PDB file of C-alpha atoms in Angstrom:
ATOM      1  CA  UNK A 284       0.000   0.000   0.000  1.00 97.00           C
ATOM      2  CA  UNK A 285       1.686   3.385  -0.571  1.00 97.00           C
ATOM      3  CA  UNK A 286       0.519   6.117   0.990  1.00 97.00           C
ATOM      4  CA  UNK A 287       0.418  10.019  -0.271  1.00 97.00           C
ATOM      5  CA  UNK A 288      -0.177  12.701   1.455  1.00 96.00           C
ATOM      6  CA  UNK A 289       1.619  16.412   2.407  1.00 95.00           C
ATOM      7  CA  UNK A 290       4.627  15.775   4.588  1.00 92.00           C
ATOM      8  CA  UNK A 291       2.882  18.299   6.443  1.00 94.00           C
ATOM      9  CA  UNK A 292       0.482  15.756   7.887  1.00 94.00           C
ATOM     10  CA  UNK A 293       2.850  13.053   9.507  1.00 93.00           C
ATOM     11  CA  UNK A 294       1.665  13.669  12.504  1.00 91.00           C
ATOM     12  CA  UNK A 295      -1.790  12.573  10.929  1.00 90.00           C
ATOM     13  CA  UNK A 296      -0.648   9.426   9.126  1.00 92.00           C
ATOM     14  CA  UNK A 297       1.429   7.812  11.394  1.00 92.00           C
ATOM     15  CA  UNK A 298      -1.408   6.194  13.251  1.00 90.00           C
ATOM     16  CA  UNK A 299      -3.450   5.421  10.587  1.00 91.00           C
ATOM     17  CA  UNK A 300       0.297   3.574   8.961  1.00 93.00           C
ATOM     18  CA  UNK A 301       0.256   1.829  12.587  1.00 92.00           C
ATOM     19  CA  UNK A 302      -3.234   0.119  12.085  1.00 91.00           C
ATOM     20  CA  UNK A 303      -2.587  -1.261   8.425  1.00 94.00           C
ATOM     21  CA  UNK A 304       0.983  -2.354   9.551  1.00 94.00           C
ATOM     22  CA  UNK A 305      -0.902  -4.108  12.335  1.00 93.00           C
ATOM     23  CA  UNK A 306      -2.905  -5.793   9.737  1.00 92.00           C
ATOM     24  CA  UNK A 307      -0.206  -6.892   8.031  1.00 93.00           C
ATOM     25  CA  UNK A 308      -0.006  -5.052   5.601  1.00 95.00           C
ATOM     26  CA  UNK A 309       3.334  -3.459   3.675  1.00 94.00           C
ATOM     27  CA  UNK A 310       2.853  -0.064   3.654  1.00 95.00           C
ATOM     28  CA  UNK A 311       5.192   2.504   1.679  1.00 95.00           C
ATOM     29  CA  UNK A 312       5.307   6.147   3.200  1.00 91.00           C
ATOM     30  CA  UNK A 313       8.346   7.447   4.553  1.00 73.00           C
ATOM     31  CA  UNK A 314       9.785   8.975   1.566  1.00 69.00           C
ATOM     32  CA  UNK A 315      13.808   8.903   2.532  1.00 74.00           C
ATOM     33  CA  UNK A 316      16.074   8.784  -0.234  1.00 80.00           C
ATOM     34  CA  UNK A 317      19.043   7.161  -0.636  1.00 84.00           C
ATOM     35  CA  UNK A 318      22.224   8.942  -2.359  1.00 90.00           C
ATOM     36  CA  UNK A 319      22.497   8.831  -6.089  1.00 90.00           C
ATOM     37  CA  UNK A 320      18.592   8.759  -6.537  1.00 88.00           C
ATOM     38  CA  UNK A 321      16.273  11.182  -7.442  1.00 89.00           C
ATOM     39  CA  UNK A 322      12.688  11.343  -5.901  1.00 85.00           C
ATOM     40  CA  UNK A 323      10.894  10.527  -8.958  1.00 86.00           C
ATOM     41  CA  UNK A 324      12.749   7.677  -8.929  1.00 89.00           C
ATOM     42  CA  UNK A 325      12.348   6.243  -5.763  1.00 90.00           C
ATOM     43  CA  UNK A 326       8.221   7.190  -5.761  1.00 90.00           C
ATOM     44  CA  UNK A 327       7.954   5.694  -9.538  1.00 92.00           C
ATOM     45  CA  UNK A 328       9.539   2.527  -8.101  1.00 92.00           C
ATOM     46  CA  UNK A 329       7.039   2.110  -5.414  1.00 92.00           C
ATOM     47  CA  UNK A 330       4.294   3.499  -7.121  1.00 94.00           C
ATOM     48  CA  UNK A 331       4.827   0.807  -9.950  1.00 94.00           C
ATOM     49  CA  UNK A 332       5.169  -1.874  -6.879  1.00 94.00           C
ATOM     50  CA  UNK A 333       1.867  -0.554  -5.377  1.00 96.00           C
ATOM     51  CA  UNK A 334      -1.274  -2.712  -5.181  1.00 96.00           C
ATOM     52  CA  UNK A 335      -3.193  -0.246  -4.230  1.00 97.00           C
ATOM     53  CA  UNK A 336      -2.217   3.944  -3.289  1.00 98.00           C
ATOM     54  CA  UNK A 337      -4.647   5.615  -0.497  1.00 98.00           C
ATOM     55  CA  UNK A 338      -4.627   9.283  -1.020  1.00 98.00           C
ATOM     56  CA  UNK A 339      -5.333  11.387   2.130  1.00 97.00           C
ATOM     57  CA  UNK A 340      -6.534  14.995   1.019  1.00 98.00           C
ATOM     58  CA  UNK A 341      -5.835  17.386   3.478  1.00 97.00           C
ATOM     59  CA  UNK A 342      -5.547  21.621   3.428  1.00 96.00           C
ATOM     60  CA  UNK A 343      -2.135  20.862   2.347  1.00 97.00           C
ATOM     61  CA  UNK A 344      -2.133  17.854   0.287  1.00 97.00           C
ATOM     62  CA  UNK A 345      -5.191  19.302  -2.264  1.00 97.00           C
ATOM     63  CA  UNK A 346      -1.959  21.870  -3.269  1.00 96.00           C
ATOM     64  CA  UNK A 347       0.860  19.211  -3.556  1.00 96.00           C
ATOM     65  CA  UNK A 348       2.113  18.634  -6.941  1.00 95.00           C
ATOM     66  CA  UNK A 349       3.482  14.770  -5.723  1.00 93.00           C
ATOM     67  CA  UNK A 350       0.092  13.639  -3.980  1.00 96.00           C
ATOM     68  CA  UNK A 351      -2.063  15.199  -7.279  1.00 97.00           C
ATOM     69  CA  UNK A 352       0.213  13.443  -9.525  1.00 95.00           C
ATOM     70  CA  UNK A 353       0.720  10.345  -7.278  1.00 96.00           C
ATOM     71  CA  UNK A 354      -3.199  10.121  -7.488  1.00 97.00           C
ATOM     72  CA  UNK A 355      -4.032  10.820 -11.059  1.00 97.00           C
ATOM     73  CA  UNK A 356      -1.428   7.472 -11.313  1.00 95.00           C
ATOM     74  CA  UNK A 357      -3.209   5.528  -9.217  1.00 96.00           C
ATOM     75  CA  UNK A 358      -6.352   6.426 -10.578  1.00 96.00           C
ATOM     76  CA  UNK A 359      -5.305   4.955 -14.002  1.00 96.00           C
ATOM     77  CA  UNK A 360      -4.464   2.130 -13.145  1.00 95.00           C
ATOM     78  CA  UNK A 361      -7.788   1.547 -11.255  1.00 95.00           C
ATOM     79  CA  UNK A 362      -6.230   1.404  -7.324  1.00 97.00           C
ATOM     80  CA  UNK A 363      -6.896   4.431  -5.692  1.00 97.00           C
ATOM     81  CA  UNK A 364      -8.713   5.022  -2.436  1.00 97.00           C
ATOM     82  CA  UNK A 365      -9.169   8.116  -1.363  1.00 98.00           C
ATOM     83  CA  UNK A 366      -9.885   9.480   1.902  1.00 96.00           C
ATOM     84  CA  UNK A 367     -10.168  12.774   3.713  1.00 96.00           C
ATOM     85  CA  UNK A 368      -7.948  14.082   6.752  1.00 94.00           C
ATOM     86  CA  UNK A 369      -9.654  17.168   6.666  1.00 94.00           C
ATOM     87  CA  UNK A 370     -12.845  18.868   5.360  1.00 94.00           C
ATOM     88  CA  UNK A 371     -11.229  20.228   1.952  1.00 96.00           C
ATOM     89  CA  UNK A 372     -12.649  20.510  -1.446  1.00 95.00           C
ATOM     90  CA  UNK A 373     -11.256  17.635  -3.646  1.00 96.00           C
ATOM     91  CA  UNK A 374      -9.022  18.661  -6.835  1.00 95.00           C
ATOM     92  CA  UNK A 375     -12.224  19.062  -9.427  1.00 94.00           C
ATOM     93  CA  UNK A 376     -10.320  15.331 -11.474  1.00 93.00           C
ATOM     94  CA  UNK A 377     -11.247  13.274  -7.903  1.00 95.00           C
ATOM     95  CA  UNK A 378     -14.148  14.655  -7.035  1.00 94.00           C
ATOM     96  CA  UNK A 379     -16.623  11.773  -8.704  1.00 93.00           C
ATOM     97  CA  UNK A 380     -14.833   9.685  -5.647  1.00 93.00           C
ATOM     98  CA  UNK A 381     -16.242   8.755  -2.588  1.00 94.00           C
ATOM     99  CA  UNK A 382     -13.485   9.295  -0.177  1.00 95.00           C
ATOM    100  CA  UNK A 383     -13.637   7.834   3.189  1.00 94.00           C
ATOM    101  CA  UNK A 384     -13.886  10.276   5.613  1.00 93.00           C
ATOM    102  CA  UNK A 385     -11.133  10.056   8.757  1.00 91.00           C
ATOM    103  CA  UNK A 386     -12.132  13.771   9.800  1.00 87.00           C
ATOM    104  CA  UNK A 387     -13.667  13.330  12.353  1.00 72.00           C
ATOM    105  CA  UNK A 388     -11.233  10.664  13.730  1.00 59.00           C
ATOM    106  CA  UNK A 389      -9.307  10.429  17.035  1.00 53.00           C
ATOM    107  CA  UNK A 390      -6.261   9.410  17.251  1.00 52.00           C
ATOM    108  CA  UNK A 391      -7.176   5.905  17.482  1.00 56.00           C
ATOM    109  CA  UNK A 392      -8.830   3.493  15.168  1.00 59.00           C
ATOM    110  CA  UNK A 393     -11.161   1.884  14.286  1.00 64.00           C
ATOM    111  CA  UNK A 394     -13.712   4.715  13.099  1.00 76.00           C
ATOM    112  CA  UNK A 395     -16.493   4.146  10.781  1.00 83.00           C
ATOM    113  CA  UNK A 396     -14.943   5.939   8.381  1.00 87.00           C
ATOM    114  CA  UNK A 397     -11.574   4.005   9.073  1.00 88.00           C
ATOM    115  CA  UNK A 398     -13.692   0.644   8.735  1.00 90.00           C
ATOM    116  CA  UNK A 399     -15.313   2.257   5.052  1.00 92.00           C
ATOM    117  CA  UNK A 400     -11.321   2.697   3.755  1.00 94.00           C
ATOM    118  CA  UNK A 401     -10.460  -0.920   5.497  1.00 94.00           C
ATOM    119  CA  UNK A 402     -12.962  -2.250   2.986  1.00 94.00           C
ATOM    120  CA  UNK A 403     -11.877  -0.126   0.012  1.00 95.00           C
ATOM    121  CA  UNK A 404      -8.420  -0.864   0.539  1.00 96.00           C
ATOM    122  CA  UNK A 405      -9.217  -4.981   1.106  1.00 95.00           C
ATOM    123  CA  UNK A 406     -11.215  -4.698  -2.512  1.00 95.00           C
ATOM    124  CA  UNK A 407      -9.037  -3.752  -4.296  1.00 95.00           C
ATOM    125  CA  UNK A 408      -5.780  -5.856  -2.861  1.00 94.00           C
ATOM    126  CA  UNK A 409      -8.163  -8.530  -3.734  1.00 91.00           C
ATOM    127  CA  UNK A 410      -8.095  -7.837  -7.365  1.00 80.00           C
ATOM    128  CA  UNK A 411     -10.938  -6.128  -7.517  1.00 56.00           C
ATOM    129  CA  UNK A 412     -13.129  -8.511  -5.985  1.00 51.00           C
ATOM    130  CA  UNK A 413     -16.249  -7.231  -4.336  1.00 48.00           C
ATOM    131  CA  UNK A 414     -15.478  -6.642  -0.221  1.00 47.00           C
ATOM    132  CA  UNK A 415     -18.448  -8.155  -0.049  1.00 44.00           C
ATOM    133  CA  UNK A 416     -17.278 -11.792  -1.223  1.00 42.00           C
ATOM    134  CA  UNK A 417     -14.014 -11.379   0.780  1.00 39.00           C
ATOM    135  CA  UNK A 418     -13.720 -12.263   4.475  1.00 40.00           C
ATOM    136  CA  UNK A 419     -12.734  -9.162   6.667  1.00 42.00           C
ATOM    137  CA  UNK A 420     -13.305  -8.659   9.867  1.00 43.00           C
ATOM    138  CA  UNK A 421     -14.476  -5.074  11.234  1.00 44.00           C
ATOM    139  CA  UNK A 422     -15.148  -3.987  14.098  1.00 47.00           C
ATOM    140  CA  UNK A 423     -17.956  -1.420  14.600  1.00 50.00           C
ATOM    141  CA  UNK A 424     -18.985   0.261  17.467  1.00 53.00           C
ATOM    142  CA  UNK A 425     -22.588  -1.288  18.883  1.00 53.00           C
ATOM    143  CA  UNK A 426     -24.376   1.555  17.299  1.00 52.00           C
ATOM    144  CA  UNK A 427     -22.934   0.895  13.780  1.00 47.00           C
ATOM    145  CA  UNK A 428     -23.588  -2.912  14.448  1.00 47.00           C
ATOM    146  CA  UNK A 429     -27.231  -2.110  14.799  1.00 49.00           C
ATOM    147  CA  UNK A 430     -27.567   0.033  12.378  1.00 45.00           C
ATOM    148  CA  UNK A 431     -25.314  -2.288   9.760  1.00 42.00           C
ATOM    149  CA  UNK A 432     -28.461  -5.513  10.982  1.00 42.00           C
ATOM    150  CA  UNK A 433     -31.120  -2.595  10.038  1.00 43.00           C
ATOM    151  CA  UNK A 434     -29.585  -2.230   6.619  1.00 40.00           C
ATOM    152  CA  UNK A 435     -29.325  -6.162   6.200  1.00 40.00           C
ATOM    153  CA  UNK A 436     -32.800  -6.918   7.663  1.00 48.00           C
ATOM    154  CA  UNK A 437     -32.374  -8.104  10.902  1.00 46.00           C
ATOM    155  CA  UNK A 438     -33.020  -7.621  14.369  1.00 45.00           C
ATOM    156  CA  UNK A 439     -31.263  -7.163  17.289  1.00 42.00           C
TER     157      UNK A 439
END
């Protein structure tokens, strides 16, 4: 999974890196360097390794160059998930996205909207393959769980 977003919003990321590293998931997003490379080279790389690329828009992230260009890539090749660290307009070429919304977050997970990018992000490691037909386990909150058996059709 690579992850891009405004350096500005480490502080931001780092737990949400935690949670998929704790899923067991490889996650790229510490952009160091190594001498004799450039950065396009070392982002192509992992971009091109990338399964899937979450995007976290942010006040400063809708004006980086890297993350618009890192997510018009991932968009073409059909593995993007967006989400939102902040209430910000979308760059007008994302906007037909639903983006999961981590807004409203704390700085521990699961939320509901962590749980909605979970799923996105499981999809589409699975080839594409509906969440739905994939085994994942969430956790929701009792209040999501009841509403989640209201949408399904059953009773608590």
């Amino acid at each position: 999974i690579f992850i891009s977003y405004s350096r500005s919003d480490r502080s931001k990321v780092k737990p949400l890196v935690d949670e998929l590293k704790r899923r067991d998931w490889s996650v790229w997003w510490d952009r160091a360097i190594r001498p004799g490379k450039t950065w396009d080279q070392v982002i192509e790389a992992a971009l091109d390794e990338a399964r899937c690329v979450i995007v976290l828009w942010s006040r400063d992230s809708v004006e980086s160059q890297w993350v618009l260009t890192e997510a018009e890539e991932a968009r073409k090749r059909g593995i993007l998930v967006p989400a939102l660290l902040d209430d910000v307009v979308i760059p007008l070429a994302f906007r037909r996205m639903h983006a999961a919304r981590l807004v409203e977050r704390s700085s521990a997970f699961p939320s509901a909207g962590f749980d909605e990018l979970i799923l996105a992000v499981t999809e589409v490691l699975s080839d594409g393959v509906p969440a739905s037909q994939t085994t994942v386990e969430v956790r929701l909150p009792a209040a999501s769980r009841r509403s989640v058996r209201q949408l399904v059709g059953h009773s608590d």
